[in-house]
Tab-separated table of C-alpha atoms and ligand atoms in Angstrom:
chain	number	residue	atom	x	y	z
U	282	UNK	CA	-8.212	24.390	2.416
U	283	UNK	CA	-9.497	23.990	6.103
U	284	UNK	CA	-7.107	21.513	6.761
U	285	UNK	CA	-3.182	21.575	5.873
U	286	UNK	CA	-0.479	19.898	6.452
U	287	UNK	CA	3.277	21.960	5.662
U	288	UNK	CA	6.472	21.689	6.326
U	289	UNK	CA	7.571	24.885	8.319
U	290	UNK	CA	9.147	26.240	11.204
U	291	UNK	CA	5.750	27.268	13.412
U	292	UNK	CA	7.427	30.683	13.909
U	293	UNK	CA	7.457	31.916	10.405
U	294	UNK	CA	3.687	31.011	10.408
U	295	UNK	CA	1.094	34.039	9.462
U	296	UNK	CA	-1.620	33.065	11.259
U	297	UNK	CA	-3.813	34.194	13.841
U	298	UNK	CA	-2.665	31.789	16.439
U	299	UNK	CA	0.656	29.417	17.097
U	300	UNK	CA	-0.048	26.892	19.735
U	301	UNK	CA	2.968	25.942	22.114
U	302	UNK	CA	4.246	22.862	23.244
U	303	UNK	CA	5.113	23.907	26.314
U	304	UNK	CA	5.220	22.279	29.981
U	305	UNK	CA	3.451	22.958	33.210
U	306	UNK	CA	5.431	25.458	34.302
U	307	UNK	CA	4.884	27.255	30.890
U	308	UNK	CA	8.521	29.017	31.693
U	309	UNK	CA	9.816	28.339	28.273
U	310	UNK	CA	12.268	24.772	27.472
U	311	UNK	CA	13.499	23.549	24.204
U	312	UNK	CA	11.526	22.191	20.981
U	313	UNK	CA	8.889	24.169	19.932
U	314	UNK	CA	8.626	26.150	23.424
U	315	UNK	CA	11.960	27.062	23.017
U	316	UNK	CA	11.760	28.438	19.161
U	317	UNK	CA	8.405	30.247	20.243
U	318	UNK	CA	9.745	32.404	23.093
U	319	UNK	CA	12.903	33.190	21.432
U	320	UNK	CA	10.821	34.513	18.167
U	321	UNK	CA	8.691	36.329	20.140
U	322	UNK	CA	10.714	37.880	22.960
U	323	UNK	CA	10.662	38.543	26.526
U	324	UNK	CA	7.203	39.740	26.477
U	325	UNK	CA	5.938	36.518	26.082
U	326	UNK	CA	8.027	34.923	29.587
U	327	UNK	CA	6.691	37.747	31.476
U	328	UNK	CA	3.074	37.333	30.267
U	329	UNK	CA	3.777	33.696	30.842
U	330	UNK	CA	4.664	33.923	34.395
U	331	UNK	CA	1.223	35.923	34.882
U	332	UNK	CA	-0.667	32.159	34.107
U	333	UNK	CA	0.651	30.362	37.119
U	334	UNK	CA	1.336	27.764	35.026
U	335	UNK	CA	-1.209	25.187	33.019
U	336	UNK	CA	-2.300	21.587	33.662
U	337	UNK	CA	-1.865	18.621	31.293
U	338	UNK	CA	-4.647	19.347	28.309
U	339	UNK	CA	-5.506	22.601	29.312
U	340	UNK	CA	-4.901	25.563	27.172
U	341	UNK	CA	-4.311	29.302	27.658
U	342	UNK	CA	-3.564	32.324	25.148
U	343	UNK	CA	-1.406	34.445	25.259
U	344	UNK	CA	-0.355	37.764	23.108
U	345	UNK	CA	2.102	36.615	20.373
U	346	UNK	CA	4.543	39.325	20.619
U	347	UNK	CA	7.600	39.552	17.967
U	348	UNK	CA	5.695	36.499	16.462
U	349	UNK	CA	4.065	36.823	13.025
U	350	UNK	CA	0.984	35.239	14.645
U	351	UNK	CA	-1.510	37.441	16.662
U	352	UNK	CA	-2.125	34.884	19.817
U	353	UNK	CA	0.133	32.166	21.173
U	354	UNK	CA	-2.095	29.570	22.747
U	355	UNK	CA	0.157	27.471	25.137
U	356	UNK	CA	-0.870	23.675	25.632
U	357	UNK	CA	1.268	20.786	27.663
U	358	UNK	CA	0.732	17.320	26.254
U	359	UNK	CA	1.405	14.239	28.145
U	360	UNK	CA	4.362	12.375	28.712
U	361	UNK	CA	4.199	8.836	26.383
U	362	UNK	CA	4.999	6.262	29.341
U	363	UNK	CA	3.664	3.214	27.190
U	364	UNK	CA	-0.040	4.518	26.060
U	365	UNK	CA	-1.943	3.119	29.561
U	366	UNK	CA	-1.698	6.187	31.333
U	367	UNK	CA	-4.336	8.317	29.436
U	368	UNK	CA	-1.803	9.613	27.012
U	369	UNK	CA	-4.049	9.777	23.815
U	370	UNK	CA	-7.513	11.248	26.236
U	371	UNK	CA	-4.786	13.967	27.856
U	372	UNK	CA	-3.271	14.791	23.620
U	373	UNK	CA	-7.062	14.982	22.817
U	374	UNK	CA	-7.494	17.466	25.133
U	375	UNK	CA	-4.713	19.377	24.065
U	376	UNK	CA	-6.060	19.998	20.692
U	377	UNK	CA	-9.596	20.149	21.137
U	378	UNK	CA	-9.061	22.837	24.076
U	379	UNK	CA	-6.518	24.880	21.960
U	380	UNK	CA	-8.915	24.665	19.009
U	381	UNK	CA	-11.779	25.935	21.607
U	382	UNK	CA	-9.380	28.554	22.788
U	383	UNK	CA	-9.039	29.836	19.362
U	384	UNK	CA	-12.550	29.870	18.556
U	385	UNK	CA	-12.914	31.754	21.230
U	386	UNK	CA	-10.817	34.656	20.356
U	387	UNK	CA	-12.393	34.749	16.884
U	388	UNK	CA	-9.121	33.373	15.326
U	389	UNK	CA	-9.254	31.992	11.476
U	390	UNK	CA	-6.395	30.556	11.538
U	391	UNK	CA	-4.657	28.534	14.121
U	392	UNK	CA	-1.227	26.267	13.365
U	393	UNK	CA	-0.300	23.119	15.713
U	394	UNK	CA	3.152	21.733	15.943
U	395	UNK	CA	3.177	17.887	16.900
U	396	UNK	CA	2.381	18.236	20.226
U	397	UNK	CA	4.097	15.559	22.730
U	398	UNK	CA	5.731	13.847	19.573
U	399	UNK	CA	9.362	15.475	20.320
U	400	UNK	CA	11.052	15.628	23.552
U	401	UNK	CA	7.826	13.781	25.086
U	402	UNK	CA	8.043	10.636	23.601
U	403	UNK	CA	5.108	10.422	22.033
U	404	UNK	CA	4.967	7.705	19.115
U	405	UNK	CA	5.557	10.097	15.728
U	406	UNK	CA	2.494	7.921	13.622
U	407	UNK	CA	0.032	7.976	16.696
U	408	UNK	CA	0.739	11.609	17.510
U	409	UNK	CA	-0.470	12.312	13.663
U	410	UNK	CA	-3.552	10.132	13.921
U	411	UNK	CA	-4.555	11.709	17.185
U	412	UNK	CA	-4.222	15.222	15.405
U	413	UNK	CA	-5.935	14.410	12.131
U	414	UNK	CA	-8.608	13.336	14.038
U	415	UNK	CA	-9.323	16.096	16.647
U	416	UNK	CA	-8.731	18.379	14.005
U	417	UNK	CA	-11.028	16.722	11.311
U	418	UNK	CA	-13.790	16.609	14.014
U	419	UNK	CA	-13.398	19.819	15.146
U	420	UNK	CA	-13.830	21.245	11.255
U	421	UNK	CA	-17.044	19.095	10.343
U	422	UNK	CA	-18.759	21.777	12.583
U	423	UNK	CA	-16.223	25.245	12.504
U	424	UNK	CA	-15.155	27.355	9.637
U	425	UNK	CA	-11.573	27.497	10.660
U	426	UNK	CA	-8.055	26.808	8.450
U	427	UNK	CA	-5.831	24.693	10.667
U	428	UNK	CA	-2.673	23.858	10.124
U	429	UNK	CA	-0.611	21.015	11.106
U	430	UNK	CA	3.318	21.966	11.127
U	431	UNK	CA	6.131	19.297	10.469
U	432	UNK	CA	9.587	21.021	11.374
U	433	UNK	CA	11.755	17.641	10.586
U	434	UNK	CA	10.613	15.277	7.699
U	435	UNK	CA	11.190	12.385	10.121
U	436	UNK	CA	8.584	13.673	12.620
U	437	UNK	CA	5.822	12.225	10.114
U	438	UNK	CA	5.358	9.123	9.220
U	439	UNK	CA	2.756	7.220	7.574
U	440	UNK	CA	2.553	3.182	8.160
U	441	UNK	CA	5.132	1.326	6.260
U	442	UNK	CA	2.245	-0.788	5.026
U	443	UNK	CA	0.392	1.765	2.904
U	444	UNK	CA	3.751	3.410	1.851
U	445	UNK	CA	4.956	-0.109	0.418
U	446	UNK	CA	1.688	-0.394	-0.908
U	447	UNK	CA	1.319	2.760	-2.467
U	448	UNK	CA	5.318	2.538	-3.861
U	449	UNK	CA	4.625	-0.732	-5.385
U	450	UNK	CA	1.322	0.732	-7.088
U	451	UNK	CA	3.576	3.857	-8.497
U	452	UNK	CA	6.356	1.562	-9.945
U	453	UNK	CA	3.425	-0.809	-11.596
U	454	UNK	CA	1.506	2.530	-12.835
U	455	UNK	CA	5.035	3.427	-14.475
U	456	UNK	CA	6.263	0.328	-15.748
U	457	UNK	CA	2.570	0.126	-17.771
U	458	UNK	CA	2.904	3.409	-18.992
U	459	UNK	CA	6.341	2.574	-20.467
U	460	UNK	CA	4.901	-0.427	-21.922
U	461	UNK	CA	1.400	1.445	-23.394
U	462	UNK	CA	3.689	3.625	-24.701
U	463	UNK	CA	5.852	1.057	-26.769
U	464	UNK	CA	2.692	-1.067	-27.248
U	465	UNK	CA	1.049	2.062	-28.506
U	466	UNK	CA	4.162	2.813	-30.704
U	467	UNK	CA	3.968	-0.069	-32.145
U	468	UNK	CA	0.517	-0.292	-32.720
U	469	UNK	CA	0.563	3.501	-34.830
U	470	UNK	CA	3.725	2.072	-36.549
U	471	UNK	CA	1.761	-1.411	-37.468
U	472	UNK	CA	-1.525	0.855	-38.629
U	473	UNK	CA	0.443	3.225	-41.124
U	474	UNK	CA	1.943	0.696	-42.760
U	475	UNK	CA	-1.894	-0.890	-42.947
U	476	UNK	CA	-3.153	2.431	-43.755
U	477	UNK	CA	-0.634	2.317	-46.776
U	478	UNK	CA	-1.548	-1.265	-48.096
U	479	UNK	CA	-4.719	-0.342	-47.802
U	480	UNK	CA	-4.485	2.850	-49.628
U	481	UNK	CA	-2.202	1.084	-52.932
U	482	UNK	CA	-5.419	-2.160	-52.795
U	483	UNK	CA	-7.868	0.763	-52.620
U	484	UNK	CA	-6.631	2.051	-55.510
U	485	UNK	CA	-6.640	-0.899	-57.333
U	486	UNK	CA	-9.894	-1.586	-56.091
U	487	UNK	CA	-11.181	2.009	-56.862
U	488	UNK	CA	-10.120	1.001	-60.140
U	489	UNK	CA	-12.498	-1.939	-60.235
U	490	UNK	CA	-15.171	-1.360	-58.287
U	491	UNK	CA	-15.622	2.829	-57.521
U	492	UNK	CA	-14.700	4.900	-54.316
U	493	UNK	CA	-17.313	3.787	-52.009
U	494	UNK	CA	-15.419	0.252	-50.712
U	495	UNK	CA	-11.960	2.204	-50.115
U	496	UNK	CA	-13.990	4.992	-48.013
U	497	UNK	CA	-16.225	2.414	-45.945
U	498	UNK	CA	-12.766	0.506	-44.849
U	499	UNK	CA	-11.272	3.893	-43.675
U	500	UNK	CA	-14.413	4.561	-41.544
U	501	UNK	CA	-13.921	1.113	-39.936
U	502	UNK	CA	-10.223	2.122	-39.516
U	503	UNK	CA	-10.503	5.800	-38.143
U	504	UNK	CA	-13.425	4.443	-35.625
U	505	UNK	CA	-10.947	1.927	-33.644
U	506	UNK	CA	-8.426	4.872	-33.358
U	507	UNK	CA	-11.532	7.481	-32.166
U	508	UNK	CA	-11.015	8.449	-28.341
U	509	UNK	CA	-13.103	6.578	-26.162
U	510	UNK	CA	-15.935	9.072	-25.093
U	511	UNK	CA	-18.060	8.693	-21.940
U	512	UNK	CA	-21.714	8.397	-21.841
U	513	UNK	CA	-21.469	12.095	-20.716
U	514	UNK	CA	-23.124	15.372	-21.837
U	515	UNK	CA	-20.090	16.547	-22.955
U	516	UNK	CA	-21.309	20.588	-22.837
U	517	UNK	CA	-22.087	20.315	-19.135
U	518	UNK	CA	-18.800	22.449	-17.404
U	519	UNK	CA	-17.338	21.196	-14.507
U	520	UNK	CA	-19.667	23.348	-11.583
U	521	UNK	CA	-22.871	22.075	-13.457
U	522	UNK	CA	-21.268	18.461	-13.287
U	523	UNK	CA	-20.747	18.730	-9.586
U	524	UNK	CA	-23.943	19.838	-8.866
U	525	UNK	CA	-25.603	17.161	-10.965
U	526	UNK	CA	-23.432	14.765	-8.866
U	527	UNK	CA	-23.833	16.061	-5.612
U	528	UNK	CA	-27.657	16.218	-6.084
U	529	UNK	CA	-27.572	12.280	-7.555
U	530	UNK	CA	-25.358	11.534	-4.407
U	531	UNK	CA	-28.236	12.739	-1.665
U	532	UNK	CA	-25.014	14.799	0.589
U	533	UNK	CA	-25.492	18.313	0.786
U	534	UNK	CA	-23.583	21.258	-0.327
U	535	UNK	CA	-22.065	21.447	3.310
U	536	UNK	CA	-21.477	17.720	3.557
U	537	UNK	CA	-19.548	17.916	0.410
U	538	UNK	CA	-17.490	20.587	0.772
U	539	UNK	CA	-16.206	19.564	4.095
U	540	UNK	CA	-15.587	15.992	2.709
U	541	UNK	CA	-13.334	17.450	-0.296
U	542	UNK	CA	-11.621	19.611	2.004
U	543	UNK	CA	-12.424	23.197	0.781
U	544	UNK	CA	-14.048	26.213	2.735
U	545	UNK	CA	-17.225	27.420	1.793
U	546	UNK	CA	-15.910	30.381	-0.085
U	547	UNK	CA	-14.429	28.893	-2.544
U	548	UNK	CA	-16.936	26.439	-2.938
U	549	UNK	CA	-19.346	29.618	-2.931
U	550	UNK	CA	-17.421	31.144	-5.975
U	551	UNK	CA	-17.562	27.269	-7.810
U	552	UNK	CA	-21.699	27.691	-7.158
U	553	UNK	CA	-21.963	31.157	-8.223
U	554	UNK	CA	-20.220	31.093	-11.246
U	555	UNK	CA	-20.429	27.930	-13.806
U	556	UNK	CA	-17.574	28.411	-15.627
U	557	UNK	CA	-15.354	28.679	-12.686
U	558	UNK	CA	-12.177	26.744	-13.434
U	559	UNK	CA	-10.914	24.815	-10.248
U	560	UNK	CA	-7.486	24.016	-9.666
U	561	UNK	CA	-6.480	20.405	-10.863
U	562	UNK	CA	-6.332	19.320	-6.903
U	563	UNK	CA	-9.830	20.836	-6.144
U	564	UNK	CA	-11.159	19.103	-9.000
U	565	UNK	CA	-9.512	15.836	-7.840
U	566	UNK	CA	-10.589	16.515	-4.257
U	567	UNK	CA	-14.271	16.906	-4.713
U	568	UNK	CA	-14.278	13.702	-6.997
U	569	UNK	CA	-12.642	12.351	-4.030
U	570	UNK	CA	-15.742	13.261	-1.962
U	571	UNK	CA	-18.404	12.385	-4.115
U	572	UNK	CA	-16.475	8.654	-3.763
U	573	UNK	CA	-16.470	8.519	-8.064
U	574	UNK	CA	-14.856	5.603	-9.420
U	575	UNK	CA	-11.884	6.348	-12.168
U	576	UNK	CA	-14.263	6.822	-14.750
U	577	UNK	CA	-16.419	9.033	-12.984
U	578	UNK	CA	-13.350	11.006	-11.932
U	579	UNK	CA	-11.416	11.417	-15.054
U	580	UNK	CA	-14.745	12.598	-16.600
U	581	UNK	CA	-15.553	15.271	-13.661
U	582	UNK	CA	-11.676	16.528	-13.871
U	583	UNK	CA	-11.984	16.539	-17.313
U	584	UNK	CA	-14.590	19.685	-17.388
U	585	UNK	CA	-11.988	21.284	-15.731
U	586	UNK	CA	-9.204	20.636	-18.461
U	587	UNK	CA	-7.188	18.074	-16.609
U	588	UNK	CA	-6.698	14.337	-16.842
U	589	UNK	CA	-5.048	11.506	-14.728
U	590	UNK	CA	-1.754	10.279	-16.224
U	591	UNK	CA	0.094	7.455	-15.235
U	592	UNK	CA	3.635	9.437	-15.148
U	593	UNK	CA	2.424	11.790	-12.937
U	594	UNK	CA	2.856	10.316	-9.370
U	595	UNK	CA	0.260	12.752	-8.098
U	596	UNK	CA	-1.949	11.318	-9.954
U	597	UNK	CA	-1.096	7.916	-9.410
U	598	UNK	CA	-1.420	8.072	-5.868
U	599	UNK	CA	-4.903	9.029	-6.196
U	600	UNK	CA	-5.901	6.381	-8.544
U	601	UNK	CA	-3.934	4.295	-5.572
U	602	UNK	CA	-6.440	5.509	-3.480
U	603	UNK	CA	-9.582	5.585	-5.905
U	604	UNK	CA	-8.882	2.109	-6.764
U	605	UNK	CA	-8.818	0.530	-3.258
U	606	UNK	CA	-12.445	2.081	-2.356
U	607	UNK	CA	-10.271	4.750	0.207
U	608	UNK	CA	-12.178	8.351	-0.333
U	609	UNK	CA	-10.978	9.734	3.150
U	610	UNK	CA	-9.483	12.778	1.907
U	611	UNK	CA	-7.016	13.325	5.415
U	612	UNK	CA	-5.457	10.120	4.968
U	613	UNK	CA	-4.981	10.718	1.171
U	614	UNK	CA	-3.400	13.887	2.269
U	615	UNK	CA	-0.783	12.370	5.134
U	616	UNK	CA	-0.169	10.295	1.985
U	617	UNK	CA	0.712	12.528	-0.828
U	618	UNK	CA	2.529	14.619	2.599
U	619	UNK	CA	4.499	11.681	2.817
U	620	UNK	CA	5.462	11.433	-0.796
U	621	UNK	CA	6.321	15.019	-1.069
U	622	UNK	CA	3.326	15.946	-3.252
U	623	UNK	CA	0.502	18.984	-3.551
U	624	UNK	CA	-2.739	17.806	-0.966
U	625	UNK	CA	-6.065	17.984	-2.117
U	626	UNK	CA	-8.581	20.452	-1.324
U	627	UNK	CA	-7.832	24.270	-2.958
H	765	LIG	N1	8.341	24.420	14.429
H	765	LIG	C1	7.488	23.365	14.321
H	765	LIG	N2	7.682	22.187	14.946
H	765	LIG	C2	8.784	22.070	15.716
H	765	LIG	C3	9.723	23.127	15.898
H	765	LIG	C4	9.452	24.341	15.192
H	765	LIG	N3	10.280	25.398	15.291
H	765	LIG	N4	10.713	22.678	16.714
H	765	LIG	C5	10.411	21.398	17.020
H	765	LIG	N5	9.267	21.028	16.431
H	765	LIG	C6	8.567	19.744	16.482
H	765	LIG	C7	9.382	18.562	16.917
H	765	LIG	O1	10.109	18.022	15.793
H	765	LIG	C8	8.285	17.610	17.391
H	765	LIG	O2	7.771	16.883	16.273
H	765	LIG	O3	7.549	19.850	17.463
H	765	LIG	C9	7.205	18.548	17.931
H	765	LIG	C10	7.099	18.583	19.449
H	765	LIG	O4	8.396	18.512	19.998
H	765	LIG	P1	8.792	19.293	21.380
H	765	LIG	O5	9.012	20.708	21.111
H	765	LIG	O6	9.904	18.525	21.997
H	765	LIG	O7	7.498	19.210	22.309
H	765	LIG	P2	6.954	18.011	23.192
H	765	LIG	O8	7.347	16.698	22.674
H	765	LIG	O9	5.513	18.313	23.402
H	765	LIG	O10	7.749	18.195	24.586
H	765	LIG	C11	7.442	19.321	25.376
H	765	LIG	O11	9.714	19.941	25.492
H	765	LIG	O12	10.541	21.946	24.786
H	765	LIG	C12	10.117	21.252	25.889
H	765	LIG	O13	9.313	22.946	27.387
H	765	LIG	C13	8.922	21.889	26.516
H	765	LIG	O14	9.041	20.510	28.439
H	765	LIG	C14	8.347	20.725	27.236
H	765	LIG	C15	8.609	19.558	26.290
C-alpha cells in the first residue's frame, strides 16, 4: 500500500526515513522534534549542529541514530498566521522536498508526522489535505510507501459534513438490515406455511389429476427464492475479471494500480497468477478504481470470496462512497481513518 495512514508514535516507525518537524535552528524543541532526538540520542544534536540550520520548506537528512529508521530528514513548516502568508506554498515545500530528499537517498520508505499542525498552528483538516495531496502527487510518478503518522486521534479530522453524512448513511444501512432481516423472517415463515398448504392440496390434487401440477407449482416457488445471479461468467476468477475490466475501462495497468492504491508487486503477483486470492480490501480497492457501481463491485469482490454486508460498517462506508459517485481512494481512506476502520489498498 503506497500510501498509509496509522496511528503511531513516528519513533517506533521501521522505515527507511522519519522526517522531523523541527525549526530553523534544527537544535531540537518539543512535539515531534523533541520525541525524535530523544529516541535517537545525542548523535543526532551534534550532526544537527553540523547543518547550520534549515530554511522554511527546505529539507536536509540526517543519520537516524538510536532510531529504528535509517535517515532522519529534518523539515521546518511554517507558522499558520491566518493562511495569507504563504503557509500552504511553504507546507508544500516541506513535503515535496523531504519526499525529494528521500528519493534521493534511495529510501523505500519514508513516514511524515503532521508537519506544522501541532505547536505551529496549523489548521488540523488543512494540514491533512495539504499532505494527501503532495503525497498522492508525488506517488502517481515514484514507487515509494509513505506513511502519514497520527500520534493523537484529535490531530485528524475529516469535515463534519461528510462524517454526518457518512454516520447517517451507517445508521440507515443498519436500521434496513434489521428490518430485511425481520421482513425476510417473515417472509420464510409466511412461505413454509405456503409450502405446507401447498404440499396437503398437492396431494389431493396428485390424487386427481397426477404429479406433474404439484411439481410445476414448486418450480414456480423454488425460482422466486433462487439467488439473484448477475449477467456474469460466473467461472471467470477474480484476476481474469480485473483484467477484463481494466481492458473495457481504456486505463492501464499502471493507471490502475496507482488509483486502487497498491504497488506494483503485488499487483505483479495478481497478473502472474489467476487464482491469486486478494485480500477483501484489495478487492474492494481496485473496484474502487475501476469506478464500478454496487453491482459491478459486489460481483468483482465476489471472485474473491467476499461480499458487501450491510452490518459490516466497513463495508457500508464504501457503499457510502460507491453510491455518491466518490471513487477517490485517499479520501475514502481519511474516511474509514476517521471511523477507525482497515484502508483500502493491500
Ligand atoms: N509521533 C508522531 N506525531 C507526533 C509525535 C510523535 N511522537 N509527537 C507529536 N506529534 C504530532 C502532533 O500531534 C502534531 O499533529 O506531530 C504534529 C506536529 O506537531 P509539532 O511537533 O508541534 O510540530 P509543528 O507544529 O511543526 O511545530 C514545530 O515545534 O517541537 C517544536 O522544535 C519544534 O519549533 C518546532 C515546532
Amino acid at each position: 500500500m503506497p500510501f498509509i495512514i496509522e496511528r503511531n508514535d513516528i519513533t517506533r516507525m521501521r522505515v527507511d526515513a522519519v522526517v522531523n518537524a523541527a525549526n530553523n535552528t534544527l537544535l531540537g524543541g518539543g512535539g515531534v522534534d523533541g520525541a525524535i532526538h530523544r529516541a535517537a540520542g545525542r548523535g543526532l544534536l551534534e550532526e544537527c549542529r553540523k547543518l547550520n540550520g534549515c530554511r522554511t520548506g527546505e529539507a536536509k537528512a540526517t543519520g537516524g541514530y538510536m532510531l529504528p529508521a535509517k535517515y532522519v530528514i529534518h523539515t521546518v513548516g511554517p507558522i499558520w498566521r491566518g493562511g495569507g502568508h504563504g503557509e500552504e506554498a511553504l507546507l508544500r515545500s516541506c513535503y515535496m522536498n523531504s519526499l525529494a530528499v528521500a528519493d534521493g537517498l534511495g529510501c523505500e520508505s519514508v513516514a511524515f508526522p503532521l508537519i506544522s499542525a501541532g505547536v505551529y498552528g496549523y489548521p488540523k483538516r488543512e494540514a491533512v489535505r495539504v499532505a494527501s495531496e503532495c503525497i498522492e502527487a508525488f506517488l502517481a510518478s515514484h514507487e515509494m510507501t509513505v506513511y502519514l503518522v497520527i500520534f493523537d486521534r484529535t490531530s485528524f479530522e475529516i469535515s463534519s459534513e461528510l462524517r454526518g453524512e457518512i454516520e447517517e448513511y451507517i445508521d440507515e444501512a443498519y436500521v434496513s438490515e434489521h428490518e430485511d432481516s425481520e421482513r425476510t423472517y417473515r417472509n420464510r415463515m409466511a412461505a413454509a406455511k405456503l409450502t405446507l398448504k401447498k404440499a396437503d392440496s398437492a396431494s389431493k390434487k396428485e390424487k386427481r389429476e397426477g404429479a406433474g401440477a404439484f411439481a410445476a407449482e414448486c418450480v414456480l416457488y423454488d425460482a422466486c427464492e433462487a439467488p439473484a445471479v448477475g449477467p456474469f461468467d460466473l467461472d471467470e476468477s477474480f484476476s481474469e475479471t480485473l483484467f477484463r475490466r481494466i481492458d473495457e475501462s481504456g486505463m492501464t495497468d499502471v493507471e490502475c494500480y496507482k488509483r486502487a492504491n497498491v504497488d506494483r508487486k503485488l499487483f505483479s503477483k495478481i497478473k502472474s497468477d489467476k487464482n491469486y486470492r486478494p485480500s477483501k480490501p484489495t478487492a474492494i480497492a481496485f473496484a474502487i478504481a475501476l469506478r464500478l457501481d454496487m453491482d459491478g463491485a459486489s460481483d468483482l469482490i465476489k471472485r474473491a470470496g467476499y461480499a458487501f454486508s450491510r452490518s459490516i460498517k466497513f463495508d457500508v462506508i464504501i457503499e457510502y462512497f460507491i453510491t455518491h459517485g466518490i471513487y477517490d481512494i485517499y479520501k475514502i481512506n481519511e474516511a474509514l481513518f476517521a471511523f477507525d476502520q482497515t484502508l483500502l489498498g493491500q
